[in-house]
């Protein structure tokens, strides 16, 4: 049911009030709340799985695209993995209250820079109902409230998940008001206008969706529009590694934003390395497209210019031969989305040049791009992946959900003492905690 604008503002105010209360809780109290969420999700597993099945059936009837369907599906095994992720977040250090700077400005005048929550997050995502679990847990650990808006295809799943989360929180020191759910597109547009109550918007979805969010809000936005990831097989690439990494990067979960969409191969080794790599991909059902020399070598359809800029999110891979590392890097920096790009090579100098010169949030050597993930990085989970130049960048976990404040304590100090002809000097002495 669509909320009125006044009701939505009231909801945002409650979230902000709950977040302020949350910001004052101890690490133990937050961890107890996270454990309560995990237990509540376990108890609600049958209801969540049933709701997701209903969403999947409705989406199938509506003709949902295959990649989006894979992101939507949340079976019991996947849900268990997400609950394990909740408990992983519980084990992580509390990012709030860390003293980043402790400095004496003068005797009795002390400066501290201390980490603190952002406030309220607005997170809008398409499909992926498990995002509600990951984001809510990270928000609570970092002391933030969160207003969630799932895609229309995942409404029943999100409602069941958020119901379980709020039931778990109801038995803890954390108010259930810190986790809210919106369900209509109109509420999404209204959420983007809640500047006084929402501190950060995190969109997770298609390029056009993220662009829409960026263009329709004055609230800071963190996110990525595309996942156009590359793998480059250098002339010194080990064949066994090349096959394994290429197949994993494309087929392990083709709908993921960190799956490869373009394979670049050094021309000097292409006749030897491409046929076995292509065969391994085709054995997994991958449709291959190639530039002219690759199309001729492998007898596959020709790629077009548009293919180099396409995120397939499916079992489709474009292949291009290059004459040098420089050409590979230039191609990636021209067509890539600054998400994750990898090289397979046995030459450490070439690998280091690639890692230094490719402009992406993740740059990998001799491993799959599929490792670009908050859980796999040890973040417990992630709220999303950021491909912006400014931090946070890459998978965003707890550290991307905090800011800091400067606290200064004195004893009647005034600035006039430190100006003019008789100005007193600052000591600027670093202090040790404890």
Short mmCIF file of C-alpha atoms in Angstrom, two decimals:
data_model
loop_
_atom_site.label_atom_id
_atom_site.label_comp_id
_atom_site.label_asym_id
_atom_site.label_seq_id
_atom_site.Cartn_x
_atom_site.Cartn_y
_atom_site.Cartn_z
CA UNK A 1 0.00 0.00 0.00
CA UNK A 2 1.30 3.44 -0.96
CA UNK A 3 2.18 5.66 1.98
CA UNK A 4 1.20 9.31 2.02
CA UNK A 5 4.07 11.80 2.05
CA UNK A 6 3.32 12.70 5.67
CA UNK A 7 3.36 9.03 6.69
CA UNK A 8 6.68 8.51 4.91
CA UNK A 9 8.18 11.51 6.71
CA UNK A 10 6.92 10.10 10.01
CA UNK A 11 8.53 6.75 9.17
CA UNK A 12 11.83 8.49 8.37
CA UNK A 13 11.66 10.45 11.62
CA UNK A 14 11.15 7.22 13.58
CA UNK A 15 14.10 5.65 11.79
CA UNK A 16 16.28 8.64 12.64
CA UNK A 17 15.20 8.58 16.27
CA UNK A 18 15.91 4.86 16.45
CA UNK A 19 19.32 5.43 14.87
CA UNK A 20 20.21 8.08 17.46
CA UNK A 21 19.36 5.64 20.23
CA UNK A 22 21.35 2.91 18.46
CA UNK A 23 24.39 5.20 18.19
CA UNK A 24 24.62 5.27 21.98
CA UNK A 25 24.51 1.51 22.53
CA UNK A 26 27.47 -0.66 23.47
CA UNK A 27 29.15 -3.15 21.17
CA UNK A 28 27.69 -5.97 23.28
CA UNK A 29 24.16 -4.63 22.90
CA UNK A 30 24.55 -4.34 19.12
CA UNK A 31 25.99 -7.86 18.90
CA UNK A 32 23.11 -9.23 20.94
CA UNK A 33 20.71 -7.60 18.47
CA UNK A 34 22.55 -9.13 15.51
CA UNK A 35 22.39 -12.61 17.09
CA UNK A 36 18.68 -12.08 17.68
CA UNK A 37 18.27 -11.28 13.97
CA UNK A 38 20.11 -14.49 13.01
CA UNK A 39 17.90 -16.62 15.26
CA UNK A 40 14.72 -14.93 14.05
CA UNK A 41 15.71 -15.51 10.41
CA UNK A 42 16.39 -19.17 11.19
CA UNK A 43 12.96 -19.54 12.77
CA UNK A 44 11.30 -17.76 9.85
CA UNK A 45 13.15 -19.74 7.15
CA UNK A 46 10.04 -21.66 5.93
CA UNK A 47 8.04 -18.44 5.59
CA UNK A 48 10.89 -16.61 3.82
CA UNK A 49 11.52 -19.46 1.36
CA UNK A 50 7.79 -19.78 0.63
CA UNK A 51 7.51 -16.02 0.04
CA UNK A 52 10.48 -16.16 -2.32
CA UNK A 53 8.96 -19.08 -4.24
CA UNK A 54 5.80 -17.02 -4.70
CA UNK A 55 7.88 -14.07 -5.95
CA UNK A 56 9.79 -16.34 -8.35
CA UNK A 57 6.58 -17.83 -9.75
CA UNK A 58 5.04 -14.40 -10.25
CA UNK A 59 8.24 -13.10 -11.86
CA UNK A 60 8.40 -16.10 -14.21
CA UNK A 61 4.81 -15.51 -15.28
CA UNK A 62 5.70 -11.87 -15.94
CA UNK A 63 8.61 -12.92 -18.18
CA UNK A 64 11.50 -11.92 -15.93
CA UNK A 65 14.94 -11.95 -17.56
CA UNK A 66 17.06 -14.98 -16.64
CA UNK A 67 19.87 -12.99 -14.94
CA UNK A 68 17.34 -11.15 -12.78
CA UNK A 69 15.62 -14.42 -11.89
CA UNK A 70 18.91 -15.87 -10.62
CA UNK A 71 19.39 -12.81 -8.42
CA UNK A 72 15.82 -13.08 -7.14
CA UNK A 73 15.90 -16.75 -6.15
CA UNK A 74 16.57 -17.34 -2.43
CA UNK A 75 16.45 -21.01 -1.51
CA UNK A 76 17.14 -22.50 1.91
CA UNK A 77 20.85 -23.08 1.18
CA UNK A 78 21.38 -19.49 0.06
CA UNK A 79 19.45 -18.22 3.08
CA UNK A 80 21.62 -20.29 5.44
CA UNK A 81 24.69 -18.72 3.88
CA UNK A 82 23.27 -15.27 4.50
CA UNK A 83 22.46 -16.09 8.12
CA UNK A 84 26.06 -17.25 8.53
CA UNK A 85 27.04 -13.85 7.12
CA UNK A 86 24.94 -12.15 9.82
CA UNK A 87 26.97 -13.95 12.49
CA UNK A 88 30.20 -13.05 10.69
CA UNK A 89 29.28 -9.37 11.03
CA UNK A 90 28.62 -9.96 14.72
CA UNK A 91 32.25 -11.12 15.13
CA UNK A 92 33.75 -8.08 13.40
CA UNK A 93 35.28 -5.23 15.44
CA UNK A 94 32.92 -2.36 16.21
CA UNK A 95 33.79 0.45 13.78
CA UNK A 96 32.16 3.10 16.00
CA UNK A 97 34.05 4.97 18.70
CA UNK A 98 37.55 4.44 17.30
CA UNK A 99 39.93 7.29 18.17
CA UNK A 100 41.60 8.10 14.85
CA UNK A 101 43.50 11.16 16.06
CA UNK A 102 44.44 12.03 19.66
CA UNK A 103 46.46 15.24 19.79
CA UNK A 104 47.32 17.89 22.33
CA UNK A 105 46.87 21.30 20.72
CA UNK A 106 48.20 22.97 23.82
CA UNK A 107 48.41 22.07 27.47
CA UNK A 108 44.85 21.24 28.59
CA UNK A 109 43.47 21.62 25.05
CA UNK A 110 42.99 18.20 23.47
CA UNK A 111 41.67 17.15 20.04
CA UNK A 112 40.18 13.76 19.21
CA UNK A 113 38.82 12.51 15.91
CA UNK A 114 36.37 9.71 16.62
CA UNK A 115 34.47 7.43 14.23
CA UNK A 116 30.68 7.65 14.37
CA UNK A 117 27.63 6.43 12.40
CA UNK A 118 26.40 8.22 9.29
CA UNK A 119 22.80 8.28 10.58
CA UNK A 120 20.14 6.88 8.24
CA UNK A 121 20.78 4.93 5.04
CA UNK A 122 18.31 4.67 2.17
CA UNK A 123 19.04 1.47 0.24
CA UNK A 124 17.21 0.71 -3.00
CA UNK A 125 17.84 -2.61 -4.71
CA UNK A 126 16.44 -4.68 -7.58
CA UNK A 127 15.79 -8.41 -7.00
CA UNK A 128 18.39 -9.83 -4.52
CA UNK A 129 16.12 -10.05 -1.44
CA UNK A 130 19.10 -11.23 0.64
CA UNK A 131 20.44 -7.68 0.33
CA UNK A 132 17.89 -6.74 3.01
CA UNK A 133 19.60 -9.16 5.41
CA UNK A 134 23.14 -8.05 4.67
CA UNK A 135 22.40 -4.35 4.74
CA UNK A 136 20.29 -4.41 7.91
CA UNK A 137 23.02 -6.29 9.78
CA UNK A 138 25.79 -3.97 8.64
CA UNK A 139 23.65 -0.94 9.45
CA UNK A 140 23.06 -2.07 13.03
CA UNK A 141 26.71 -2.98 13.62
CA UNK A 142 27.76 0.47 12.37
CA UNK A 143 25.06 2.24 14.39
CA UNK A 144 22.89 3.33 11.47
CA UNK A 145 19.19 3.18 10.74
CA UNK A 146 18.12 1.93 7.31
CA UNK A 147 15.13 2.40 5.04
CA UNK A 148 15.01 -0.46 2.53
CA UNK A 149 13.26 -0.48 -0.85
CA UNK A 150 13.35 -3.79 -2.70
CA UNK A 151 12.32 -4.33 -6.30
CA UNK A 152 8.70 -5.09 -7.12
CA UNK A 153 9.71 -8.63 -8.11
CA UNK A 154 10.95 -9.33 -4.54
CA UNK A 155 8.19 -7.71 -2.47
CA UNK A 156 6.95 -10.82 -0.65
CA UNK A 157 10.49 -12.01 0.08
CA UNK A 158 11.54 -8.63 1.48
CA UNK A 159 8.40 -8.34 3.59
CA UNK A 160 9.05 -11.76 5.15
CA UNK A 161 12.72 -10.95 5.77
CA UNK A 162 12.13 -7.53 7.31
CA UNK A 163 9.30 -8.92 9.45
CA UNK A 164 11.73 -11.50 10.87
CA UNK A 165 14.44 -8.89 11.43
CA UNK A 166 12.09 -6.56 13.28
CA UNK A 167 10.73 -9.42 15.38
CA UNK A 168 14.26 -10.32 16.38
CA UNK A 169 15.08 -6.72 17.29
CA UNK A 170 11.92 -6.37 19.39
CA UNK A 171 13.56 -8.49 22.10
CA UNK A 172 16.75 -6.37 22.23
CA UNK A 173 18.01 -2.90 23.14
CA UNK A 174 17.81 -1.91 19.46
CA UNK A 175 14.50 -0.44 18.36
CA UNK A 176 12.82 -2.23 15.42
CA UNK A 177 12.29 1.27 14.01
CA UNK A 178 15.90 1.27 12.78
CA UNK A 179 14.90 -1.12 9.94
CA UNK A 180 12.05 -0.02 7.66
CA UNK A 181 10.73 -1.31 4.34
CA UNK A 182 9.11 0.54 1.43
CA UNK A 183 7.28 -1.36 -1.31
CA UNK A 184 6.23 0.97 -4.16
CA UNK A 185 8.03 2.94 -6.88
CA UNK A 186 6.28 6.11 -5.73
CA UNK A 187 7.84 5.67 -2.30
CA UNK A 188 11.24 5.32 -3.93
CA UNK A 189 10.87 8.74 -5.54
CA UNK A 190 9.68 10.19 -2.24
CA UNK A 191 12.60 8.61 -0.38
CA UNK A 192 15.03 10.46 -2.66
CA UNK A 193 13.52 13.76 -1.44
CA UNK A 194 13.99 13.05 2.28
CA UNK A 195 17.16 15.14 2.62
CA UNK A 196 16.55 16.13 6.27
CA UNK A 197 16.28 12.51 7.42
CA UNK A 198 18.42 10.35 5.10
CA UNK A 199 22.21 10.72 5.01
CA UNK A 200 23.23 8.33 2.22
CA UNK A 201 21.45 6.62 -0.68
CA UNK A 202 22.81 3.25 -1.86
CA UNK A 203 21.26 2.04 -5.14
CA UNK A 204 21.86 -1.53 -6.34
CA UNK A 205 20.56 -2.27 -9.81
CA UNK A 206 20.86 -1.57 -13.51
CA UNK A 207 22.80 1.27 -15.10
CA UNK A 208 19.62 3.19 -15.94
CA UNK A 209 18.26 2.69 -12.42
CA UNK A 210 21.41 4.00 -10.73
CA UNK A 211 21.52 6.97 -13.11
CA UNK A 212 17.88 7.73 -12.25
CA UNK A 213 18.70 7.77 -8.54
CA UNK A 214 21.76 9.98 -9.03
CA UNK A 215 19.80 12.49 -11.09
CA UNK A 216 16.81 12.70 -8.75
CA UNK A 217 18.27 13.30 -5.30
CA UNK A 218 20.38 15.81 -3.42
CA UNK A 219 21.37 13.13 -0.92
CA UNK A 220 24.89 11.67 -1.43
CA UNK A 221 24.78 8.47 -3.52
CA UNK A 222 27.10 5.46 -3.22
CA UNK A 223 26.94 2.74 -5.84
CA UNK A 224 27.94 1.34 -9.19
CA UNK A 225 26.02 1.38 -12.44
CA UNK A 226 27.71 -1.41 -14.41
CA UNK A 227 29.74 -4.54 -13.82
CA UNK A 228 31.74 -4.77 -17.04
CA UNK A 229 34.68 -6.86 -15.82
CA UNK A 230 37.63 -8.06 -17.89
CA UNK A 231 40.14 -10.89 -17.82
CA UNK A 232 43.40 -10.50 -19.75
CA UNK A 233 45.42 -13.60 -20.71
CA UNK A 234 48.99 -12.38 -21.17
CA UNK A 235 51.52 -14.05 -23.46
CA UNK A 236 53.14 -15.76 -20.45
CA UNK A 237 49.83 -17.04 -19.04
CA UNK A 238 49.79 -20.57 -17.68
CA UNK A 239 47.22 -22.54 -19.69
CA UNK A 240 45.81 -24.48 -16.75
CA UNK A 241 45.33 -21.29 -14.72
CA UNK A 242 43.90 -19.46 -17.72
CA UNK A 243 41.23 -22.10 -18.29
CA UNK A 244 40.24 -22.38 -14.62
CA UNK A 245 40.11 -18.62 -13.99
CA UNK A 246 38.25 -17.84 -17.22
CA UNK A 247 35.63 -20.55 -16.68
CA UNK A 248 35.10 -19.56 -13.04
CA UNK A 249 34.94 -15.83 -13.82
CA UNK A 250 32.25 -16.38 -16.46
CA UNK A 251 30.22 -19.39 -15.33
CA UNK A 252 30.37 -19.71 -11.52
CA UNK A 253 27.57 -17.09 -11.23
CA UNK A 254 27.10 -15.29 -14.57
CA UNK A 255 24.42 -12.95 -13.19
CA UNK A 256 26.84 -11.47 -10.63
CA UNK A 257 28.26 -8.01 -11.23
CA UNK A 258 31.80 -9.38 -10.78
CA UNK A 259 31.50 -11.99 -13.56
CA UNK A 260 33.70 -11.30 -16.58
CA UNK A 261 32.06 -9.96 -19.73
CA UNK A 262 35.15 -9.54 -21.97
CA UNK A 263 38.18 -11.79 -22.40
CA UNK A 264 41.33 -10.16 -23.77
CA UNK A 265 44.12 -12.40 -25.12
CA UNK A 266 47.63 -11.50 -26.24
CA UNK A 267 47.83 -12.13 -29.98
CA UNK A 268 51.12 -14.04 -29.77
CA UNK A 269 49.61 -16.83 -27.65
CA UNK A 270 46.04 -16.74 -28.98
CA UNK A 271 46.42 -19.70 -31.42
CA UNK A 272 47.63 -21.94 -28.58
CA UNK A 273 45.60 -20.71 -25.62
CA UNK A 274 42.24 -19.70 -27.12
CA UNK A 275 41.02 -23.06 -28.51
CA UNK A 276 41.26 -24.95 -25.19
CA UNK A 277 39.87 -21.98 -23.24
CA UNK A 278 36.99 -21.65 -25.71
CA UNK A 279 36.25 -25.37 -25.55
CA UNK A 280 36.10 -25.28 -21.74
CA UNK A 281 33.69 -22.33 -21.90
CA UNK A 282 31.49 -23.93 -24.55
CA UNK A 283 31.36 -27.12 -22.49
CA UNK A 284 29.69 -24.94 -19.82
CA UNK A 285 27.17 -23.56 -22.30
CA UNK A 286 28.82 -20.18 -22.89
CA UNK A 287 28.05 -18.39 -26.16
CA UNK A 288 31.23 -16.83 -27.52
CA UNK A 289 31.59 -13.70 -29.66
CA UNK A 290 34.92 -12.56 -31.09
CA UNK A 291 36.74 -9.81 -32.92
CA UNK A 292 37.66 -10.71 -36.52
CA UNK A 293 40.79 -12.78 -35.83
CA UNK A 294 39.12 -14.61 -32.95
CA UNK A 295 35.94 -15.21 -34.91
CA UNK A 296 38.02 -16.76 -37.69
CA UNK A 297 40.20 -18.80 -35.32
CA UNK A 298 37.31 -20.26 -33.30
CA UNK A 299 34.57 -20.19 -35.94
CA UNK A 300 32.29 -18.13 -33.68
CA UNK A 301 29.99 -15.15 -34.39
CA UNK A 302 31.60 -11.74 -34.74
CA UNK A 303 31.45 -9.25 -31.88
CA UNK A 304 30.26 -5.71 -32.52
CA UNK A 305 31.51 -2.46 -31.03
CA UNK A 306 28.54 -2.53 -28.66
CA UNK A 307 29.67 -5.85 -27.18
CA UNK A 308 32.71 -4.26 -25.55
CA UNK A 309 30.34 -2.04 -23.51
CA UNK A 310 27.77 -4.71 -22.66
CA UNK A 311 27.11 -6.30 -19.28
CA UNK A 312 25.54 -9.60 -20.34
CA UNK A 313 24.96 -11.03 -16.85
CA UNK A 314 24.51 -14.30 -18.71
CA UNK A 315 26.49 -17.11 -20.35
CA UNK A 316 27.82 -14.85 -23.11
CA UNK A 317 31.44 -13.73 -23.46
CA UNK A 318 33.10 -11.34 -25.91
CA UNK A 319 36.72 -12.11 -26.85
CA UNK A 320 39.31 -9.73 -28.30
CA UNK A 321 42.97 -10.20 -29.21
CA UNK A 322 45.45 -7.45 -28.33
CA UNK A 323 49.06 -6.83 -29.33
CA UNK A 324 50.38 -5.72 -25.96
CA UNK A 325 49.73 -5.12 -22.27
CA UNK A 326 49.32 -1.44 -23.11
CA UNK A 327 46.53 -2.20 -25.57
CA UNK A 328 44.82 -4.45 -23.01
CA UNK A 329 44.99 -1.75 -20.32
CA UNK A 330 43.72 0.91 -22.73
CA UNK A 331 40.78 -1.30 -23.73
CA UNK A 332 39.87 -1.95 -20.10
CA UNK A 333 40.14 1.71 -19.11
CA UNK A 334 38.03 2.68 -22.14
CA UNK A 335 35.22 0.13 -21.90
CA UNK A 336 35.36 -1.10 -18.29
CA UNK A 337 33.12 0.06 -15.47
CA UNK A 338 35.91 0.34 -12.84
CA UNK A 339 34.53 -2.67 -11.01
CA UNK A 340 37.02 -5.59 -11.16
CA UNK A 341 39.58 -6.61 -13.78
CA UNK A 342 42.16 -9.41 -13.74
CA UNK A 343 45.30 -10.63 -15.50
CA UNK A 344 46.67 -14.15 -15.89
CA UNK A 345 50.45 -14.06 -16.33
CA UNK A 346 53.61 -15.68 -15.00
CA UNK A 347 55.54 -12.44 -15.52
CA UNK A 348 55.57 -10.48 -12.22
CA UNK A 349 56.65 -7.24 -13.90
CA UNK A 350 53.77 -7.39 -16.37
CA UNK A 351 51.39 -8.24 -13.53
CA UNK A 352 52.53 -5.23 -11.50
CA UNK A 353 52.13 -2.87 -14.46
CA UNK A 354 48.59 -4.17 -14.96
CA UNK A 355 47.73 -3.75 -11.27
CA UNK A 356 49.14 -0.21 -11.28
CA UNK A 357 47.65 1.01 -14.55
CA UNK A 358 44.12 -0.46 -14.67
CA UNK A 359 41.66 2.03 -13.17
CA UNK A 360 39.27 -0.19 -11.22
CA UNK A 361 38.14 -0.75 -7.65
CA UNK A 362 39.52 -4.31 -7.86
CA UNK A 363 42.62 -5.40 -9.80
CA UNK A 364 43.61 -9.07 -9.60
CA UNK A 365 46.53 -11.26 -10.64
CA UNK A 366 46.10 -14.98 -11.34
CA UNK A 367 42.71 -15.29 -9.63
CA UNK A 368 39.04 -14.99 -10.52
CA UNK A 369 37.16 -11.68 -10.51
CA UNK A 370 34.48 -13.50 -8.51
CA UNK A 371 36.46 -12.81 -5.32
CA UNK A 372 35.28 -9.18 -5.48
CA UNK A 373 32.76 -9.52 -2.68
CA UNK A 374 32.41 -8.19 0.85
CA UNK A 375 31.91 -11.64 2.40
CA UNK A 376 34.97 -13.04 0.63
CA UNK A 377 37.02 -10.01 1.70
CA UNK A 378 36.16 -10.77 5.30
CA UNK A 379 33.76 -7.84 5.69
CA UNK A 380 31.00 -10.22 6.83
CA UNK A 381 28.74 -8.81 4.12
CA UNK A 382 28.47 -5.71 1.97
CA UNK A 383 25.94 -2.97 1.36
CA UNK A 384 27.06 -2.77 -2.25
CA UNK A 385 30.03 -2.20 -4.50
CA UNK A 386 31.24 1.31 -5.23
CA UNK A 387 33.13 2.12 -8.43
CA UNK A 388 33.52 5.81 -7.68
CA UNK A 389 37.02 7.29 -7.43
CA UNK A 390 36.57 8.65 -3.93
CA UNK A 391 36.42 6.21 -1.02
CA UNK A 392 34.76 4.01 -0.07
CA UNK A 393 35.59 1.96 -3.17
CA UNK A 394 34.96 -1.68 -4.05
CA UNK A 395 32.86 -3.86 -1.74
CA UNK A 396 31.55 -1.56 0.98
CA UNK A 397 31.32 -3.02 4.45
CA UNK A 398 31.29 -1.44 7.87
CA UNK A 399 34.08 1.05 7.17
CA UNK A 400 32.01 2.63 4.40
CA UNK A 401 29.06 3.28 6.74
CA UNK A 402 30.83 5.47 9.27
CA UNK A 403 32.09 9.01 9.31
CA UNK A 404 33.90 10.88 12.07
CA UNK A 405 33.61 13.90 14.26
CA UNK A 406 36.20 16.13 15.90
CA UNK A 407 35.95 16.52 19.66
CA UNK A 408 37.95 19.27 21.35
CA UNK A 409 38.16 19.60 25.14
CA UNK A 410 39.72 22.59 26.87
CA UNK A 411 39.73 24.47 30.15
CA UNK A 412 38.56 27.95 29.26
CA UNK A 413 40.83 28.18 26.21
CA UNK A 414 40.08 30.93 23.65
CA UNK A 415 41.41 31.39 20.12
CA UNK A 416 42.60 34.97 20.79
CA UNK A 417 45.46 33.55 22.87
CA UNK A 418 46.98 32.11 19.70
CA UNK A 419 46.77 35.23 17.45
CA UNK A 420 48.46 38.63 17.30
CA UNK A 421 51.93 39.87 18.26
CA UNK A 422 52.04 37.91 21.53
CA UNK A 423 50.48 34.77 20.05
CA UNK A 424 51.11 31.60 21.99
CA UNK A 425 52.32 28.60 19.98
CA UNK A 426 50.43 25.34 19.70
CA UNK A 427 52.21 22.24 20.96
CA UNK A 428 50.58 19.81 18.49
CA UNK A 429 51.81 16.79 20.43
CA UNK A 430 50.51 13.34 19.58
CA UNK A 431 49.02 11.54 22.59
CA UNK A 432 48.90 7.81 23.22
CA UNK A 433 45.62 6.16 24.14
CA UNK A 434 45.32 4.39 27.47
#
